[in-house]
Coordinates of N, CA and C in Angstrom, one line a residue:
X1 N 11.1 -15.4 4.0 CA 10.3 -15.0 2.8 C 10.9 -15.5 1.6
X2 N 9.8 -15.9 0.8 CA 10.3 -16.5 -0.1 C 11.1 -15.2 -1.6
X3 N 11.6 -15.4 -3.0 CA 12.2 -14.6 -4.0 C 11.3 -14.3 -5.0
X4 N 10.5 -12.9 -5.1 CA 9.6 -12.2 -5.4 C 10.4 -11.7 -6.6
X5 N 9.4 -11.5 -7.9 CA 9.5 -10.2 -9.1 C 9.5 -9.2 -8.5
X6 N 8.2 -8.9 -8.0 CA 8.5 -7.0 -7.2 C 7.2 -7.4 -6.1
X7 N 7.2 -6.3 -5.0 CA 6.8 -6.2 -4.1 C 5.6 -4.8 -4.5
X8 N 4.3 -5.1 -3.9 CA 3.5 -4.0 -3.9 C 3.3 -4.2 -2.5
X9 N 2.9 -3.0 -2.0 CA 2.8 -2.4 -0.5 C 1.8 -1.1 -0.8
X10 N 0.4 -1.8 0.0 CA -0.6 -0.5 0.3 C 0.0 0.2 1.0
X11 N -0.4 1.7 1.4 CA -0.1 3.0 2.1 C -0.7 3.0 3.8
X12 N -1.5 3.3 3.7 CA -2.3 3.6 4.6 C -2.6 2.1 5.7
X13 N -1.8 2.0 6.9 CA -2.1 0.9 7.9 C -1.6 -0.3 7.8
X14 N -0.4 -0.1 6.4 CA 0.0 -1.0 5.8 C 2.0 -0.6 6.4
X15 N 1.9 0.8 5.2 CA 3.1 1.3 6.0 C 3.0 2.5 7.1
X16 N 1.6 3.3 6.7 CA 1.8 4.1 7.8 C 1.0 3.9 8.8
X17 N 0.8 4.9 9.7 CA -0.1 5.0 10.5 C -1.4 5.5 10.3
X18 N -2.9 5.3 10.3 CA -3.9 5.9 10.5 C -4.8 6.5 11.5
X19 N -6.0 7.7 11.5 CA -6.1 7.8 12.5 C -7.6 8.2 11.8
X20 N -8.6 7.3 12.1 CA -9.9 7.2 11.6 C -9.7 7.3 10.0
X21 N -9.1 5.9 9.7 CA -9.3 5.6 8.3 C -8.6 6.4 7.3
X22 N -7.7 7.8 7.6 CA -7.2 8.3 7.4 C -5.8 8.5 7.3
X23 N -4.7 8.6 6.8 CA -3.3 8.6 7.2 C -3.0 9.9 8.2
X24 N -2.6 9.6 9.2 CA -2.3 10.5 10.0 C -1.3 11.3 10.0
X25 N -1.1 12.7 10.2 CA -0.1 13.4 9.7 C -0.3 14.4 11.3
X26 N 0.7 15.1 11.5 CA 1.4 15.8 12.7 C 1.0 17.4 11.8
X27 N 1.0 18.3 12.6 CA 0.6 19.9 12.4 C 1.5 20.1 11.4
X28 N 2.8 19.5 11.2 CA 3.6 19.8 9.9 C 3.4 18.6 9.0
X29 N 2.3 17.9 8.5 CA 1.6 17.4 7.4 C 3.2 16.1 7.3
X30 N 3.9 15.7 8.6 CA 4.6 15.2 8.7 C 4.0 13.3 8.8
X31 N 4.3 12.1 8.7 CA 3.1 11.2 8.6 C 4.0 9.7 9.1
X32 N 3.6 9.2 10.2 CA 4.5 8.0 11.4 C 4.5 6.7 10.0
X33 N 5.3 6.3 10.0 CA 6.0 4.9 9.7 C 5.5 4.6 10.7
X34 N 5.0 2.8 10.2 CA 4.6 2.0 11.7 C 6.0 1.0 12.0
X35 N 5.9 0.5 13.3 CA 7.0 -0.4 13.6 C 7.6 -1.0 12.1
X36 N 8.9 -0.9 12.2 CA 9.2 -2.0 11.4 C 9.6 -1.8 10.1
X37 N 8.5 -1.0 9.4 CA 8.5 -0.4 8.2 C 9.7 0.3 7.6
X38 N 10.2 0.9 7.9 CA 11.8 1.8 7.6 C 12.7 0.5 7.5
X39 N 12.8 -0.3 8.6 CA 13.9 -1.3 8.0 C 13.9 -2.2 7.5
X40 N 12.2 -2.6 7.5 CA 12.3 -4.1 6.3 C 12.3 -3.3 4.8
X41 N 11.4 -2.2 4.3 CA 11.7 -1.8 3.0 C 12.7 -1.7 2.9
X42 N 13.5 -1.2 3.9 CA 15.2 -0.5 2.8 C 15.8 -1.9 2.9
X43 N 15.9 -3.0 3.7 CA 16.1 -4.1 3.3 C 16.1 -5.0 1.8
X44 N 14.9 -4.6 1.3 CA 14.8 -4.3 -0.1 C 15.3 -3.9 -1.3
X45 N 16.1 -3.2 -0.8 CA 17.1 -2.7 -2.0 C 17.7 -3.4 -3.1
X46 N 17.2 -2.6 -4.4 CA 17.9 -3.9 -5.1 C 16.7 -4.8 -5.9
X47 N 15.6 -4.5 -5.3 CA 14.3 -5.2 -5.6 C 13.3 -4.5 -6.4
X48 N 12.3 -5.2 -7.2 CA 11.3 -3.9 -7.3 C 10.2 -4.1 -6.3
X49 N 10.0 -2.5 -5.8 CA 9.0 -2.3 -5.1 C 7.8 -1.0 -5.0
X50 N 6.6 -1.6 -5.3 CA 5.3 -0.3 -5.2 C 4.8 0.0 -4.7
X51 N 4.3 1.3 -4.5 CA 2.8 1.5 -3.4 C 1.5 1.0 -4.6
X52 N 0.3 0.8 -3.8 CA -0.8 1.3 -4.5 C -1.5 1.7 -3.3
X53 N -2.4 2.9 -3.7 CA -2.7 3.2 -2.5 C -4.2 3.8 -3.0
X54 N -5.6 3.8 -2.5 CA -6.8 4.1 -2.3 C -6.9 5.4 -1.1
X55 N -6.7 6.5 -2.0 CA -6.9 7.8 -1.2 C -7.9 9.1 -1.6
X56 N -9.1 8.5 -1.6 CA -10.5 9.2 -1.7 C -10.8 10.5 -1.4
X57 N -9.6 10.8 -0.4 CA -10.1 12.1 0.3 C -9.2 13.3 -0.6
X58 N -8.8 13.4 -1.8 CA -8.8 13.7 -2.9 C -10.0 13.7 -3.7
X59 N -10.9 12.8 -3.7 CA -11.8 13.1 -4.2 C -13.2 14.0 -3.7
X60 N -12.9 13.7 -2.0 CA -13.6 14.7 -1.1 C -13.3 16.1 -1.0
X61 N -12.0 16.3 -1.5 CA -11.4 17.7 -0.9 C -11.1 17.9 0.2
X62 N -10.8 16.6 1.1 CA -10.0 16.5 2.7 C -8.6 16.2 2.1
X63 N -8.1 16.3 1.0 CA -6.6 15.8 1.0 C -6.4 16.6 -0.5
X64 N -5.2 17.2 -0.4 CA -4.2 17.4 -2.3 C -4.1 16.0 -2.6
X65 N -3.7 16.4 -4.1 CA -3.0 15.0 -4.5 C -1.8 15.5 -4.3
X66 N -1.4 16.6 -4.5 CA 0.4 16.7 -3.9 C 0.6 16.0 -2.3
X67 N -0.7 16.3 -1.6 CA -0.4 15.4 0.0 C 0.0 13.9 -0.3
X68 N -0.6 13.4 -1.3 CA -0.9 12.0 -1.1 C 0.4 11.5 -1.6
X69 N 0.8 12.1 -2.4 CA 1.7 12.3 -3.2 C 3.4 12.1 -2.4
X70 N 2.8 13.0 -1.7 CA 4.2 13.6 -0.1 C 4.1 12.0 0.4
X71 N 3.5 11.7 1.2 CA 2.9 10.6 1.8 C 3.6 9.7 1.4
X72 N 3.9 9.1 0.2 CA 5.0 8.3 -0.8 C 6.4 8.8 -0.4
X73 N 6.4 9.6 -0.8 CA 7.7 10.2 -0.8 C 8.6 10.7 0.5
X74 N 7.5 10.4 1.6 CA 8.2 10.2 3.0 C 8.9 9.0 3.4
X75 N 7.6 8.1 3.2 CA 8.3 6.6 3.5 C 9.2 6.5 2.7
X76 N 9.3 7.0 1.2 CA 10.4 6.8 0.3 C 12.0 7.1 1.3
X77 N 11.8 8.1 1.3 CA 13.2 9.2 2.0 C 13.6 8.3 3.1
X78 N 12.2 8.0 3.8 CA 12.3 7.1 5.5 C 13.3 5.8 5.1
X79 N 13.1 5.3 3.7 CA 13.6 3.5 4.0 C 14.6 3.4 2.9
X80 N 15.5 4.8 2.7 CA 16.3 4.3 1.5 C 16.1 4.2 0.5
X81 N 15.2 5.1 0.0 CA 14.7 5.2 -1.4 C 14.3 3.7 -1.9
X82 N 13.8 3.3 -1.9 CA 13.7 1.9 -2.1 C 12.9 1.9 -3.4
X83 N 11.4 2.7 -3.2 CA 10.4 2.2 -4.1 C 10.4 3.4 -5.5
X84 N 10.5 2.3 -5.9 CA 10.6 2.2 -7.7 C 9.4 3.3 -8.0
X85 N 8.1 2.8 -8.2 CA 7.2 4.1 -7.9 C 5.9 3.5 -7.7
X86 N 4.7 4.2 -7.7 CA 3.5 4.3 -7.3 C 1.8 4.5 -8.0
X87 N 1.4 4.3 -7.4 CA -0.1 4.4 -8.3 C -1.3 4.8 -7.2
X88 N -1.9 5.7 -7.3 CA -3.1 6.4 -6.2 C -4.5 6.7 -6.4
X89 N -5.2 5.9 -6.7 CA -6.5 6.1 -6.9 C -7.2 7.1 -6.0
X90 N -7.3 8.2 -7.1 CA -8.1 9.2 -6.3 C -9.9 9.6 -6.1
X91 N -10.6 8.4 -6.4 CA -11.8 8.2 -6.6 C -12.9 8.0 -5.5
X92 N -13.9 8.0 -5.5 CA -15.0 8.0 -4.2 C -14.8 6.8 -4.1
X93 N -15.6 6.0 -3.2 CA -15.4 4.7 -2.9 C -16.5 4.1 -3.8
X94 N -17.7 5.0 -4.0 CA -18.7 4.0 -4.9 C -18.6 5.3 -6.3
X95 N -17.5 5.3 -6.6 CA -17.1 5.3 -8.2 C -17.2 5.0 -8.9
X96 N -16.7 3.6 -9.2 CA -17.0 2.4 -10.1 C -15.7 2.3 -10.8
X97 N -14.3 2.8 -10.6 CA -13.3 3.0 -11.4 C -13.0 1.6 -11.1
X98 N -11.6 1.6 -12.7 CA -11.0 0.1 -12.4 C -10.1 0.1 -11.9
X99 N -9.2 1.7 -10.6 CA -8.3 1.3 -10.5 C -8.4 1.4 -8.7
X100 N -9.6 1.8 -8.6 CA -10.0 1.5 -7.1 C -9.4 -0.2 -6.0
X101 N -8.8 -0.1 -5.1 CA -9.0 -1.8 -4.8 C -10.4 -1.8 -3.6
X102 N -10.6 -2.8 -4.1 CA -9.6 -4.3 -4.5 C -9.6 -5.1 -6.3
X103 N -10.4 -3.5 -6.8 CA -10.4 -3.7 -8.4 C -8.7 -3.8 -8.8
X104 N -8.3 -4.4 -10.0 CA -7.0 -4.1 -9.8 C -5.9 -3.4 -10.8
X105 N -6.8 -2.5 -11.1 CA -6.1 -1.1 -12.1 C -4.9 -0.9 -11.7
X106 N -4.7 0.1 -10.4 CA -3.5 0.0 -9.6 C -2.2 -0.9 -10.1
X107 N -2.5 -1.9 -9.7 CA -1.4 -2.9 -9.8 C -1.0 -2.9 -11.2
X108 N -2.0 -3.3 -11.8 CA -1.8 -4.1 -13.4 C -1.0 -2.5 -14.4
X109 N -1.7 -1.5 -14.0 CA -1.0 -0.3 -14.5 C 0.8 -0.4 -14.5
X110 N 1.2 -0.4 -13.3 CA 2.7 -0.8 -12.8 C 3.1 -2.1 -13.7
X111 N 2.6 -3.4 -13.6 CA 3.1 -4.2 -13.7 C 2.9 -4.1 -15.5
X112 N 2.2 -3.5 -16.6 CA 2.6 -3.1 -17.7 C 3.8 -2.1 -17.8
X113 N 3.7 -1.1 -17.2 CA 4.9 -0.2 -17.2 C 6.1 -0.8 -16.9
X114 N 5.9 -1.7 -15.9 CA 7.6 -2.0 -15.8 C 7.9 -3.4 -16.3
X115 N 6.9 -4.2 -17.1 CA 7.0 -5.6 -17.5 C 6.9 -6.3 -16.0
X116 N 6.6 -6.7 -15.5 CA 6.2 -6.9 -14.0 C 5.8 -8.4 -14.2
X117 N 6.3 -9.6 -13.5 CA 5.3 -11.1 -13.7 C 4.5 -10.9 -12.3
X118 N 3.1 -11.0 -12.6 CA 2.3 -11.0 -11.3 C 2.4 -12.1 -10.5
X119 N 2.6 -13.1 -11.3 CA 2.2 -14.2 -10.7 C 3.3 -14.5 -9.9
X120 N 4.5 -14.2 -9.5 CA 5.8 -14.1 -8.9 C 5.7 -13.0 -7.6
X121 N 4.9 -12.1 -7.9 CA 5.0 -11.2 -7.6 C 4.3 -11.3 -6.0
X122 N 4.3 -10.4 -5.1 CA 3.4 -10.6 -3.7 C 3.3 -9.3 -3.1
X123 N 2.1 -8.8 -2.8 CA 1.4 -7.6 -2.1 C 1.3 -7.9 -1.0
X124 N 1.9 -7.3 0.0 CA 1.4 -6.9 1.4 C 0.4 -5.9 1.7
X125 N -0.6 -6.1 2.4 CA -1.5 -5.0 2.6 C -1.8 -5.3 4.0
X126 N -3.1 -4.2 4.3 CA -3.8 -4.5 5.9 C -5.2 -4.7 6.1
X127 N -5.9 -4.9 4.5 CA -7.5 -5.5 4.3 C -7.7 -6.5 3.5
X128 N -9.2 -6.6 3.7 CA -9.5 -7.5 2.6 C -9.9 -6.9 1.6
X129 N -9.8 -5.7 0.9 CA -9.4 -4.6 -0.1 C -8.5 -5.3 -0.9
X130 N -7.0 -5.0 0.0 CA -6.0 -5.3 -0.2 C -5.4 -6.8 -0.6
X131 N -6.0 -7.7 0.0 CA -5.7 -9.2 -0.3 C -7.0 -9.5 -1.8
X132 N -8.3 -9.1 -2.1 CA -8.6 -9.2 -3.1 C -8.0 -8.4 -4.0
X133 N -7.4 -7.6 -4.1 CA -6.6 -6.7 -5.1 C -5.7 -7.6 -6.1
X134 N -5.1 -8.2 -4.7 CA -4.3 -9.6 -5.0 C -4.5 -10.4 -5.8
X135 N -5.5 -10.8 -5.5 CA -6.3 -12.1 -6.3 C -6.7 -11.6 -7.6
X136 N -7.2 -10.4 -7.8 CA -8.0 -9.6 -8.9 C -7.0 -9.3 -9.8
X137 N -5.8 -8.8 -9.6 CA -4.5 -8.7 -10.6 C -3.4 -9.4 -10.9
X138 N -4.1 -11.1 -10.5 CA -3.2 -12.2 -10.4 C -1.5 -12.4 -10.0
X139 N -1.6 -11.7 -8.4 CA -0.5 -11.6 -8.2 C -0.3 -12.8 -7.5
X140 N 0.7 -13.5 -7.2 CA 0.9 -14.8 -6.8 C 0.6 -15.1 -5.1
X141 N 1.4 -13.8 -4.1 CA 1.4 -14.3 -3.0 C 0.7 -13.1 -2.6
X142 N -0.1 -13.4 -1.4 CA -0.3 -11.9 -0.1 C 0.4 -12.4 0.9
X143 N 0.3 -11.4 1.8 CA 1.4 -11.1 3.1 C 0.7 -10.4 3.5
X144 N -0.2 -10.6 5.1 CA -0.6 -9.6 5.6 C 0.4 -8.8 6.4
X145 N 0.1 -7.3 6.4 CA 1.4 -6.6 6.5 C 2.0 -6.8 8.0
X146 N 1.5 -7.4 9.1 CA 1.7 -7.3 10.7 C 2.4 -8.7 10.5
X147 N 2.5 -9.7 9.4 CA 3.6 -10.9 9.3 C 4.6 -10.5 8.1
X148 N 4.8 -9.4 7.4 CA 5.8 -9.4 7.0 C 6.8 -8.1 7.7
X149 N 5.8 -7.5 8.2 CA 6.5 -6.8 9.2 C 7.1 -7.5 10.7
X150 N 6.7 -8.3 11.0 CA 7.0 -9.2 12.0 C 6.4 -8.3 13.3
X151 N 5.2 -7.5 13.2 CA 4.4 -6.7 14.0 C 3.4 -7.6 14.7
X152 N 2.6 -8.7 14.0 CA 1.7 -9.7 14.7 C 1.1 -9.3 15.7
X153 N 0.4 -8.5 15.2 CA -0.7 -7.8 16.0 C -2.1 -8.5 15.8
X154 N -2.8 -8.8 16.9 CA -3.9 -9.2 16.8 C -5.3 -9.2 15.7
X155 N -5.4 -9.5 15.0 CA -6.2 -9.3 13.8 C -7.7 -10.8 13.9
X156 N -8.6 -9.5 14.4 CA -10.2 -10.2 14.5 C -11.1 -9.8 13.2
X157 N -11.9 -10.8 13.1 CA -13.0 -10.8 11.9 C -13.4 -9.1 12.0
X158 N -13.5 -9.0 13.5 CA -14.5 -7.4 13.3 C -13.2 -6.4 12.7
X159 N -11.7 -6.5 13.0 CA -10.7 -5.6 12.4 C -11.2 -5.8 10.7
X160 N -11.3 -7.2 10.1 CA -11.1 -7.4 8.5 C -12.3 -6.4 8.7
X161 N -13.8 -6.4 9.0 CA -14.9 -5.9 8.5 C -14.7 -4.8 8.5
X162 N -13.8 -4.0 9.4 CA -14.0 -2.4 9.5 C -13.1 -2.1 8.6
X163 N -12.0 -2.8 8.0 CA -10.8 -2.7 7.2 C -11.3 -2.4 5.7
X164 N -12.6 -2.6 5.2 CA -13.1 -3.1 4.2 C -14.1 -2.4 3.8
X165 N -14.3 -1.6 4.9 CA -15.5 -0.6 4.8 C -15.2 0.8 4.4

């Protein structure tokens, strides 16, 4: 990998696990790291790195924002405190906000707060959400997350289309 300004990382399928589109969480609202994730972020250290994350069901009333909130702050604790901090769009999907992705409020929010160069910069995600986000907030590189995790899992047209929906 090449030497990045800061690193963004979606939440959901990216670092954690899902379970119908959902981040999956255990009877104690406890929530899986996928392969890999724990040791390439804390690997990181030293770097800047963000979530942005698209979590609607906040806006449904299937989730707190303190959940979504937790959700951060697990993987945080999981990889060595690594990440600097975060941004969570808590909007319907046909909202119309700018900070929804693959709109790119999210990002560009962080990258004013912390003086951020996008164009240096590179988001890993697990849609095509996530890789236009990319494009939309002029960040330089994407990384789909199963190659920078070194997960390389099988990824078909029908995975992008359900990824996106």
């Amino acid at each position: 990998m090449g030497s990045y300004s800061a690193y963004f990382f979606d939440l959901g399928g990216t670092l954690l696990a899902l379970d119908d589109d959902e981040i999956a969480r255990d009877g104690a609202g406890r929530v899986r790291l996928l392969p890999g994730v724990a040791e390439r972020l804390a690997s990181l250290q030293g770097q800047r790195v963000y979530v942005v994350s698209n979590q609607s069901g906040v806006a449904r009333g299937t989730l707190s924002i303190a959940d979504a909130r937790g959700f951060v702050e697990q993987v945080n604790a999981q990889a060595d405190r690594v990440i600097a901090d975060y941004r969570i769009c808590t909007h319907e999907p046909d909202a119309g906000c700018v900070c929804r992705k693959p709109a790119p409020g999210l990002v560009l929010f962080l990258a004013s707060a912390h003086e951020l160069d996008l164009a240096s910069a590179v988001m890993v995600g697990d849609s095509l959400a996530d890789e236009r986000c990319a494009r939309n907030a002029g960040i330089g590189t994407f990384i789909w997350a199963d190659e920078f995790f070194g997960t390389l899992a099988p990824r078909t047209a029908h995975d992008l289309i359900l990824a996106t929906a």
